[in-house]
Amino acid sequence: MTHFCSSHRFPHADGEPIDDAAARLLIESVLAVPRRTETVVVLLDHDRRGRTILNVDRTDRPDAVLGVAEWSIELAGRSPGIGGAIIASVRPVGGDDLDDVERWLELDAQFALAGIELVEWYVYGRSVSRPRVLVGEPER
């Protein structure tokens, strides 16, 4: 069951920029129940307002996020005004992977080459982690 925090409004396209709380609310609203392996990408405009949500299922391998990122970047290239992205990977029986730091660095580089800022990558498992934090990078 998805729970919504009443203190945060659900983000709408052309609305206010999506901050961390709004991003989590948006992502959790599209995740499958019960949880299954999937990857969600939210493409943002330059003002960090949501433009597109992609949901890719059967992303069983942790490296699958890299392929989803490539596809997202290709889609963003055909959509004027995309300036940011938020990713969420769901690993219902796992969680953090030792290689997530390397994946974060690769994802960040892939998006940067396309002129898109990778704002955040959430990894949903037994808990929710953010590999950006493990690298020691500040919030974006």
Backbone as a ProteinNet text record, in pm:
[ID]
protein_1_A
[PRIMARY]
MTHFCSSHRFPHADGEPIDDAAARLLIESVLAVPRRTETVVVLLDHDRRGRTILNVDRTDRPDAVLGVAEWSIELAGRSPGIGGAIIASVRPVGGDDLDDVERWLELDAQFALAGIELVEWYVYGRSVSRPRVLVGEPER
[TERTIARY]
83.6	0	88.9	53.9	128.7	71	156.7	114	160	72.8	106.4	112.8	213.4	230.3	144.7	55.3	-38.2	28.8	153.3	219.3	285.5	283.4	342.5	236.9	233.1	138.1	195	105.8	146.8	191.8	311.5	362.1	286	262.1	194.3	285	275.2	351.8	315.3	410.1	395.4	370.8	386.3	368.4	500.6	512.5	634.6	744.8	868.4	979.5	965.2	1016.5	1009.5	1130.2	1103.1	1209	1216.8	1299.8	1320.2	1191	1115.9	991.7	890.9	878	784.1	829.1	959.9	1012.2	977.9	1000	967.8	819.2	735.5	591.1	550.4	603.9	572.9	618.3	740.9	795	716.1	690.9	620.3	477.4	421.2	285.5	279.8	392.6	391.8	456.4	514	576.1	470	503.3	412	390.2	268.8	234.7	177.1	234.2	353.9	477.4	581.3	705.2	762.4	815	883.5	1000.5	1090.6	1204.3	1151.9	1189.7	1153.3	1241.8	1245.6	1321.9	1231.6	1224.9	1143.3	1237.4	1210.3	1286.5	1187.9	1216.3	1138.1	1227.9	1186.2	1261.1	1203.9	1293	1256.8	1297.9	1226.3	1271.2	1381.8	1428.2	1538.8	1499.2	1368.7	1320.2	1283.1	1319.8	1295.2	1147.6	1070.8	931.4	923.7	837.8	825.5	772	829.3	786.1	744	819.9	793.6	828.5	746.6	776.7	787.5	899.3	920.4	923.3	858.6	858.5	894.1	1007.5	1057.6	1059.9	985.6	985.5	1088.4	1103.9	1198.1	1343.3	1376.3	1515.3	1581.8	1590.6	1635.1	1780.7	1867.1	2009.8	2035.9	2118.4	2147.9	2202.2	2277.6	2330.3	2223.7	2103	1996.6	1967.7	1992.9	1969.2	2051.3	2167.5	2251.5	2184.8	2123	2050.3	1926.8	1856.9	1739.8	1782.5	1896.7	1948.4	1977.3	2040.6	2067.9	1940	1840.2	1712.9	1647.8	1656.2	1599.5	1667.9	1798.5	1874.6	1837.4	1819.7	1777.8	1640.3	1548.3	1415.1	1423.5	1504.5	1519.5	1574.1	1660.6	1716.1	1611.4	1499.8	1389.9	1283.6	1306.1	1209.8	1277.4	1248.6	1315.8	1288.4	1389.8	1374.7	1402.8	1450	1480.3	1616.7	1620.7	1745.1	1786.8	1698.9	1730.8	1660.7	1705.8	1646.2	1657.6	1557.2	1556.3	1530.1	1607	1591.5	1559.2	1478.9	1453.3	1463.9	1545	1557.8	1494.7	1414.5	1350.2	1411.8	1460.6	1519.1	1449.2	1331.6	1250	1313.5	1401	1462.4	1606.4	1650.3	1787.9	1792.8	1878.6	1896.3	2026.8	2100.4	2229.3	2316.9	2390.7	2487.1	2621	2726	2857.5	2897.5	2846.3	2881.8	2794	2699.1	2611.8	2687.9	2795.9	2876.3	2930.8	2984.8	3035.9	2923.5	2807.5	2692.2	2650.1	2648.6	2614	2708.1	2836.9	2934.9	2914.1	2885.2	2861.6	2731.4	2625.4	2498.5	2515.6	2581.2	2603.4	2680.6	2782.7	2861.7	2777.9	2696.1	2610.8	2516.9	2449.6	2355.5	2428	2542.8	2618.3	2661.7	2702.4	2741.2	2625.4	2504.1	2385.5	2334.4	2404.7	2362.5	2245.3	2229.7	2119.5	2178.8	2126.9	2176.5	2102.6	2176.9	2117.8	2098.7	1976	1945	1956.5	1901.7	1904.6	1880.5	1930.9	1903.2	1869.1	1744.6	1697.4	1705.1	1750.3	1751.5	1658.9	1545.9	1446.3	1474.1	1497.6	1516.8	1453.2	1526.6	1475.6	1460.7	1538.1	1528.7	1550.6	1557.6	1582.5	1719.2	1806.3	1938.8	1956.4	2055.9	2092.2	2243.2	2287.1	2431	2507.4	2442.1	2507.2	2563.5	2488.2	2530.1	2654.4	2657.6	2772.2	2900.1	2884	2999.3	3042.3	2951.4	2983.3	2948.2	2866.6	2827.2	2713.6	2710.8	2603.1	2469.9	2362.4	2229.7	2227.1	2156.4	2149.7	2015.3
-116.7	0	124.1	221.2	345.4	443.3	509.9	607.5	745.4	841.3	977.4	1062.7	1143.3	1233.2	1356.4	1387.3	1497.8	1634.8	1642.7	1773.2	1811.4	1722.3	1751.6	1738.3	1836.7	1831.4	1747.9	1680.7	1600.8	1695.3	1672.4	1764	1750.1	1859.5	1860.6	1927	1879.5	1942.3	2090	2172.5	2317.9	2381.7	2304.3	2356.2	2401.6	2385.8	2423.2	2322.6	2363.1	2269.2	2149.2	2035.6	1913.1	1906.3	1912	1897.5	1750.6	1720.8	1582.5	1517.3	1586.3	1528.9	1504.1	1599.2	1583	1471.6	1458.7	1352.1	1216.2	1199.3	1071.2	1041.9	1140.8	1124.2	1082.1	1149.2	1117.9	977	944.5	812.6	702.9	719.5	615.4	597.1	699.7	687	601.8	584.2	503.8	366.9	338.9	208.7	100.1	-17	-130.6	-175.9	-221.7	-280.8	-418.2	-526.6	-530.6	-493.2	-457.2	-412.8	-521.7	-478.7	-566.4	-488.1	-556.9	-485.6	-393.8	-269.4	-169.8	-47.7	34.1	158.8	270.4	377.8	493.9	611.2	685.1	806	921.6	1031.1	1152.8	1254.5	1297.4	1400.3	1536.3	1629.6	1762.4	1869.6	1981.9	2094.9	2169.1	2278.9	2352.2	2418.3	2431.3	2485.4	2374.5	2250	2129.4	2095.9	2129.3	2086.8	1958.8	1866.7	1738.5	1751.8	1674.9	1674.6	1535.8	1433.2	1297	1198.2	1094.2	985.3	857.5	789.1	660.7	553	440.9	330.2	204.8	146	28.1	-88.5	-194.7	-309.3	-412.3	-514.3	-623.1	-576	-477.7	-431.8	-507.5	-639.7	-730.4	-712.1	-685.1	-668.7	-524.9	-504	-366.7	-278.8	-336.7	-258	-217.5	-271.4	-235.9	-86.3	-20.3	122.9	200.6	148.8	217	218.4	107	101.6	189.3	191.9	278.7	425	457.9	594.9	632.2	541.2	567.8	596.8	513.2	530	663	697.4	822.9	943.7	935	1044.7	1061.2	949.9	955.8	1021.9	983.6	1043.5	1192.4	1227.5	1367.4	1451.5	1392.3	1464	1502.6	1431.8	1461.8	1548.7	1587	1666.9	1796.6	1906.5	2032.1	2074.4	2130	2187	2094	1972.1	1881.5	1920.1	1944.4	1986.8	1903.7	1811	1731.6	1597.1	1508.3	1375.4	1324.4	1248.3	1177.4	1031.4	941.3	798.3	726.8	621.9	533	389.6	310.8	168	91	-9.3	-90.5	-229.1	-267.4	-400.7	-460.4	-519.1	-559.9	-662.2	-746.5	-845.8	-810	-694.8	-655.8	-516.7	-439.5	-302.6	-250	-185.3	-129.8	-238.8	-199.6	-288.2	-215.5	-287.1	-224	-144.1	-182.6	-113.7	8	41.3	156.2	287.7	300	423	438.4	330.2	335.8	361.8	302	325.9	472.2	529.6	671.5	757.1	731.7	810.6	795.5	673.1	650.2	716.4	702.9	767.9	918.9	975.5	1119.6	1166.2	1090.2	1125.7	1114.5	1008.4	991	1110	1147.1	1258.7	1390.2	1410	1534.8	1552.6	1443.9	1452.9	1499.8	1470.6	1511.9	1648.8	1711.5	1842	1835.7	1720.9	1700.2	1672.7	1739	1715.8	1597.2	1499.5	1390.4	1442.7	1472.9	1535.4	1433.9	1313.5	1212.7	1075	973.7	833.7	765.9	721.7	650	500.3	423.2	277.8	224.5	169.8	114.4	-33.7	-72.9	-212.7	-230.1	-285.4	-294.4	-155	-63.4	77.9	156.1	287.5	371.4	435.9	413.2	475	569.5	653.8	747.5	738.3	671.2	656.2	788.4	897.8	1028.8	1061	1024.8	1051.1	968.2	843.5	757.1	812.7	883.3	944.4	1069.3	1126.3	1248.2	1374.5	1362.5	1480.1	1551.8	1683.5	1759.2	1740	1773.4	1768.2	1861.6	1819.5	1903.2	1970.3
0	0	0	-82.6	-88.4	12.5	87.1	185.6	140.9	151.6	114.4	239.5	247.1	360.8	336	425.4	404.4	405.2	451.5	457.2	325.2	227.1	97.5	-10.6	-99.7	-210	-322.6	-392.2	-506.3	-617	-675.8	-778.4	-910.5	-975.9	-1105.1	-1208.5	-1332.9	-1441.1	-1446.3	-1479.8	-1486.5	-1350.2	-1244.7	-1109.5	-1053	-924.2	-855	-885.1	-867.5	-886.3	-792.3	-837.4	-758.5	-665.9	-535.6	-437	-394.3	-296.1	-254.5	-205.2	-122	-68.4	-179.8	-271.4	-383	-476.4	-495.9	-581.9	-523.7	-394.2	-328.6	-337.9	-317	-325.7	-466.5	-566.1	-705.2	-741.2	-708.9	-742.2	-672.4	-545.1	-470.2	-518.3	-582.8	-635.1	-761.5	-829.9	-953.3	-936.5	-820.2	-798.8	-786.7	-838.3	-832.2	-687.9	-660.6	-531.8	-560.9	-510.4	-427.3	-508	-438.1	-503.4	-592	-706.8	-801.4	-858.2	-926	-984.7	-1095	-1085.8	-1185.7	-1166.9	-1269.6	-1264.2	-1313.7	-1237.7	-1272.2	-1297.3	-1403.9	-1434.4	-1448.6	-1379.9	-1393.5	-1462.7	-1580.8	-1653.8	-1616.3	-1588.6	-1539.7	-1638.3	-1636.1	-1717.1	-1640.4	-1694.4	-1631.3	-1499.2	-1475.4	-1349.1	-1251.3	-1287	-1205.3	-1189.6	-1291.8	-1294.3	-1376.7	-1333.8	-1401.5	-1542.7	-1634.3	-1774.3	-1820.5	-1781.9	-1829.5	-1719.4	-1708.1	-1615.5	-1698.1	-1681.7	-1748.1	-1641.5	-1669.2	-1575.5	-1653.6	-1620.3	-1691.3	-1594	-1626.1	-1535.6	-1580.5	-1498.4	-1523.2	-1532.4	-1453.8	-1445.9	-1331.2	-1349.8	-1243.3	-1202.2	-1296.8	-1264.2	-1221.8	-1122	-1080.2	-1193.7	-1286.8	-1399.2	-1500.2	-1489.5	-1583.6	-1581.4	-1468.1	-1457.7	-1561.7	-1599.3	-1697.5	-1834.8	-1872.1	-1999.2	-1997.9	-1885.7	-1872.9	-1884.8	-1827.1	-1837	-1981.8	-2056.1	-2198.7	-2273.8	-2251.7	-2320	-2279.7	-2151.3	-2101.3	-2163	-2175.1	-2235.3	-2382	-2450.6	-2590.9	-2602.6	-2517	-2516.2	-2482.9	-2384.6	-2343.8	-2458.6	-2540.6	-2654.9	-2757.3	-2757.4	-2850.6	-2784.8	-2661	-2585.3	-2542.4	-2610.1	-2575.2	-2431.5	-2370.5	-2237.9	-2121.2	-2146.8	-2037.3	-1979.4	-1849.2	-1785.6	-1666.2	-1623.4	-1505.8	-1509	-1422	-1411.7	-1269.2	-1229.9	-1102.8	-1136.8	-1076.9	-1104	-973.7	-984.7	-871.4	-921.5	-854	-883.2	-769.1	-802.7	-699.9	-701.5	-585.4	-563.6	-442.1	-461.6	-347.8	-254.1	-303.7	-215.2	-180.2	-225.1	-198.6	-140.5	-195	-149.3	-202.7	-115.4	-156.3	-217.4	-317.5	-381.4	-372.4	-346	-332.1	-455.5	-571.7	-695.7	-724.4	-635.9	-661.6	-667.8	-594.6	-602.3	-743.9	-799.4	-937.5	-1036.3	-1012.2	-1100.5	-1094.1	-973.5	-960.1	-1045	-1032.6	-1107.2	-1257.7	-1302.4	-1445.6	-1491	-1412.6	-1446.6	-1454.3	-1354.7	-1350.4	-1473.9	-1512.6	-1631.2	-1758.2	-1769	-1887.4	-1903.7	-1796.3	-1804.4	-1829.7	-1764.6	-1783.1	-1928.3	-1993.2	-2134.8	-2222.1	-2179.7	-2254.7	-2210.9	-2115.6	-2066.9	-1970.6	-1904.5	-1810.8	-1672.3	-1571.3	-1435.5	-1374.3	-1325.6	-1249.8	-1108.1	-1074.3	-945.8	-832.5	-854.8	-749.2	-807.6	-737.7	-768.3	-636.7	-626.6	-509.4	-538.1	-442.4	-453.6	-343.7	-386.8	-294.9	-275.2	-153.5	-115.4	20.2	113.6	250.7	312	261.6	297.8	167.8	177.8	59.7	77.8	-21.4	-15.2	-133.8	-121.9	-227.7	-247.1	-354.2	-376.5	-382.3	-420.1	-421.6	-283.7	-180.6	-42.9	-10.7	-58.4	-32.9	-96.1	-208.6	-276.7	-201.7	-123.5	-49.8	-126.1	-231.1	-307.6	-237.1	-245.6	-181	-254.6	-186.2	-246.8	-366.3	-468.6	-590.2	-603.6
[MASK]
++++++++++++++++++++++++++++++++++++++++++++++++++++++++++++++++++++++++++++++++++++++++++++++++++++++++++++++++++++++++++++++++++++++++++++

